[in-house]
C-alpha positions as a printed Julia matrix, in Angstrom:
235×3 Matrix{Float64}:
 -47.27   32.01   5.47
 -43.26   31.9    5.25
 -43.15   32.45   8.86
 -45.77   29.58   9.4
 -43.65   27.51   7.01
 -40.33   28.38   8.77
 -41.72   27.58  12.02
 -43.21   24.07  10.89
 -39.73   23.37   9.62
 -38.05   24.05  12.78
 -40.61   21.89  14.78
 -40.11   19.08  12.38
 -36.39   19.33  12.56
 -36.3    19.48  16.43
 -38.76   16.5   16.46
 -36.51   14.62  14.21
 -33.49   15.34  16.49
 -35.39   14.68  19.48
 -36.46   11.37  18.37
 -32.91   10.26  17.13
 -31.25   11.38  20.56
 -33.93    9.1   22.12
 -32.36    5.91  20.36
 -29.87    3.86  22.19
 -27.43    1.11  21.48
 -26.55   -1.83  23.4
 -23.03   -3.71  22.81
 -22.31   -6.94  24.52
 -20.94  -10.2   24.48
 -21.81  -13.99  25.08
 -19.16  -14.87  27.4
 -17.88  -17.85  29.69
 -17.4   -16.59  33.13
 -16.08  -19.3   35.43
 -12.65  -19.31  36.89
 -10.28  -20.82  34.75
 -12.34  -20.69  31.6
 -13.29  -17.05  31.11
 -13.45  -15.52  27.68
 -15.79  -14.99  24.69
 -18.09  -17.76  23.72
 -17.7   -18.52  19.87
 -20.63  -20.92  19.97
 -23.65  -20.73  17.83
 -26.33  -19.8   20.35
 -29.65  -18.06  19.68
 -29.91  -14.71  21.31
 -33.08  -12.7   21.36
 -34.35   -9.31  22.51
 -37.61   -8.79  24.45
 -39.83   -5.87  25.35
 -42.82   -6.67  27.33
 -44.32   -9.79  25.92
 -42.93   -9.14  22.57
 -39.89  -10.58  20.79
 -38.63   -7.54  19.05
 -35.64   -9.26  17.6
 -35.61  -12.98  17.4
 -32.06  -13.88  16.59
 -29.38  -11.33  17.12
 -26.3   -11.58  14.95
 -23.02  -12.48  16.97
 -19.56  -12.16  15.72
 -16.89  -13.94  17.6
 -19.03  -13.73  20.46
 -19.7    -9.99  20.29
 -23.03   -8.12  19.49
 -24.55   -4.82  18.71
 -28.22   -3.82  18.78
 -28.8    -0.17  17.84
 -31.87    1.96  17.47
 -33.52    0.98  20.87
 -35.98    3.44  22.79
 -35.53    3.81  26.31
 -37.26    1.11  28.58
 -36.99   -2.23  30.14
 -35.73   -5.18  27.81
 -34.72   -8.72  28.43
 -31.97  -10.67  26.48
 -32.86  -14.33  26.39
 -30.36  -17.12  25.26
 -29.55  -20.61  25.66
 -26.64  -21.65  28.03
 -24.21  -24.35  27.54
 -26.69  -26.54  29.39
 -29.32  -26.09  27.08
 -31.18  -24.13  29.6
 -33.16  -20.88  28.76
 -31.52  -17.92  30.54
 -33.05  -14.29  30.92
 -31.27  -11.17  31.59
 -32.86   -7.95  32.33
 -31.8    -4.58  30.92
 -32.79   -0.99  31.8
 -31.95    1.04  28.6
 -31.69    4.77  29.62
 -28.58    5.41  27.53
 -25.91    3.51  25.58
 -24.92    0.38  27.13
 -21.07   -0.73  26.44
 -20.73   -3.71  28.25
 -23.58   -6.37  28.38
 -21.92   -9.78  29.41
 -24.18  -12.66  28.86
 -22.58  -15.69  30.8
 -23.46  -18.61  28.84
 -21.98  -21.04  31.44
 -24.2   -19.82  34.07
 -26.37  -22.98  35.61
 -29.68  -22.88  36.6
 -29.89  -25.19  39.64
 -32.19  -28.17  38.99
 -32.26  -29.27  42.73
 -32.09  -32.8   41.52
 -31.02  -35.35  44.16
 -27.46  -36.57  43.86
 -25.53  -39.61  44.66
 -23.19  -37.91  47.16
 -26.09  -36.52  48.92
 -27.48  -40.23  49.43
 -24.5   -41.75  50.85
 -24.51  -43.25  54.27
 -21.7   -44.52  56.48
 -19.62  -47.34  54.2
 -21.13  -46.2   50.76
 -18.9   -46.0   47.7
 -19.07  -44.15  44.6
 -16.71  -44.05  41.57
 -16.77  -41.32  38.87
 -14.98  -42.28  35.89
 -13.82  -39.98  33.29
 -12.38  -40.47  29.73
 -11.54  -37.86  27.02
 -10.87  -38.83  23.57
  -9.63  -36.64  20.77
  -7.53  -36.17  17.79
  -4.28  -36.05  19.67
  -5.11  -37.27  23.09
  -6.71  -39.76  25.18
  -7.02  -39.41  29.09
  -8.51  -41.56  31.52
  -9.18  -40.64  35.19
 -11.31  -41.45  38.26
 -12.57  -40.27  41.58
 -13.16  -42.71  44.37
 -15.45  -41.47  47.11
 -16.23  -43.47  50.2
 -18.0   -42.42  53.41
 -16.29  -43.32  56.79
 -18.56  -42.47  59.74
 -19.22  -38.61  59.3
 -16.49  -38.19  56.94
 -16.2   -38.31  53.06
 -12.98  -39.01  51.71
 -12.1   -38.85  47.95
  -9.29  -40.22  45.96
  -8.07  -38.89  42.38
  -6.18  -40.69  39.94
  -5.22  -39.55  36.27
  -3.36  -41.41  33.54
  -1.92  -38.09  32.52
   0.61  -38.09  35.39
   0.08  -41.67  37.1
  -0.49  -39.75  40.43
  -2.75  -40.25  43.01
  -4.28  -37.69  45.46
  -6.47  -38.32  48.69
  -8.38  -35.84  51.0
 -11.12  -35.64  53.4
 -13.79  -33.55  51.57
 -14.77  -30.04  53.11
 -18.24  -28.67  52.85
 -17.24  -26.64  49.72
 -15.84  -29.58  48.05
 -19.1   -31.58  48.66
 -21.21  -28.66  47.18
 -18.79  -28.74  44.24
 -19.6   -32.38  43.33
 -23.17  -31.63  43.97
 -23.16  -29.01  41.41
 -20.9   -31.06  39.14
 -23.36  -33.98  39.15
 -26.56  -31.78  38.56
 -24.65  -30.01  35.59
 -23.45  -33.36  34.35
 -27.23  -34.76  33.91
 -28.26  -31.52  32.0
 -25.27  -32.23  29.47
 -27.74  -35.24  28.23
 -29.66  -32.4   26.42
 -26.87  -30.66  24.85
 -25.82  -31.19  21.11
 -22.45  -32.78  20.02
 -20.6   -31.07  17.42
 -16.8   -31.39  18.74
 -13.78  -33.64  17.66
 -13.11  -34.22  21.44
 -15.61  -36.25  23.34
 -15.81  -36.83  27.18
 -17.39  -39.9   28.67
 -18.77  -40.03  32.37
 -19.84  -42.96  34.2
 -20.85  -43.05  37.9
 -20.93  -46.31  39.67
 -22.66  -46.75  42.95
 -22.02  -49.96  45.05
 -20.65  -51.78  41.98
 -23.47  -50.74  39.55
 -23.3   -48.44  36.83
 -26.12  -45.8   37.59
 -25.43  -42.87  35.25
 -23.49  -42.51  31.77
 -23.18  -39.21  30.17
 -21.45  -38.35  26.89
 -20.21  -34.77  26.61
 -19.28  -33.8   22.72
 -19.96  -30.08  23.09
 -16.18  -28.84  23.99
 -18.17  -26.11  26.07
 -18.38  -27.74  29.63
 -15.11  -29.04  30.63
 -16.66  -29.93  34.05
 -14.27  -32.62  35.19
 -11.21  -30.67  34.49
 -12.98  -27.67  36.47
 -14.1   -30.11  39.36
 -10.69  -31.71  39.89
  -9.01  -28.24  39.76
 -11.3   -27.0   42.32
 -10.98  -29.92  44.67
  -7.79  -31.39  44.3
  -5.6   -28.52  42.91
  -3.21  -28.58  40.19
  -2.92  -27.22  36.56
  -5.83  -27.52  34.09
């Protein structure tokens, strides 16, 4: 009996050790990943963990953008979170050991393929993008004027910050940046406003206001990134 009891204790101990060794930990962070704006995302965003069809953790706690999820069995998981555009993003994870640096890019954008004003331009068409940013210690106004002359699209940029004007013929990547910007801007209509800085955007086509969006999230900074990419200069 003593031998049997000892064997049972050994088996139980081995089973417990094996079970604990099969549990793993995920460490990660919510982060902005775009050039010029990379860093931890300190915003309050819902982060969930899914296995199969089941949500096993509905709201993972984050601290300064970082999170830890212990006690996971090996397998396929999905992290689900809302990006800064209020879109649901899913990130697949294969957990076969401890994962130390899982990055969830909260500024990743799911392209909506929405038709844009610049794509609809014909020869002689003119677009004006007006921008104004108001905060506790600043008031900045700026505009981008876009005109299609024959097959070329020309853009002029003006900012009240330095009273300088820049003009250039847009390359393919510049036009792609404007298309992406407009699609992201339209999506910002669905985002909460909880910041002391508010950015105002207005599109004018053929002299008529066709789109106005207010962004009070302090998350996107879309206009600054757009002008940096197309016209250069400091942000």
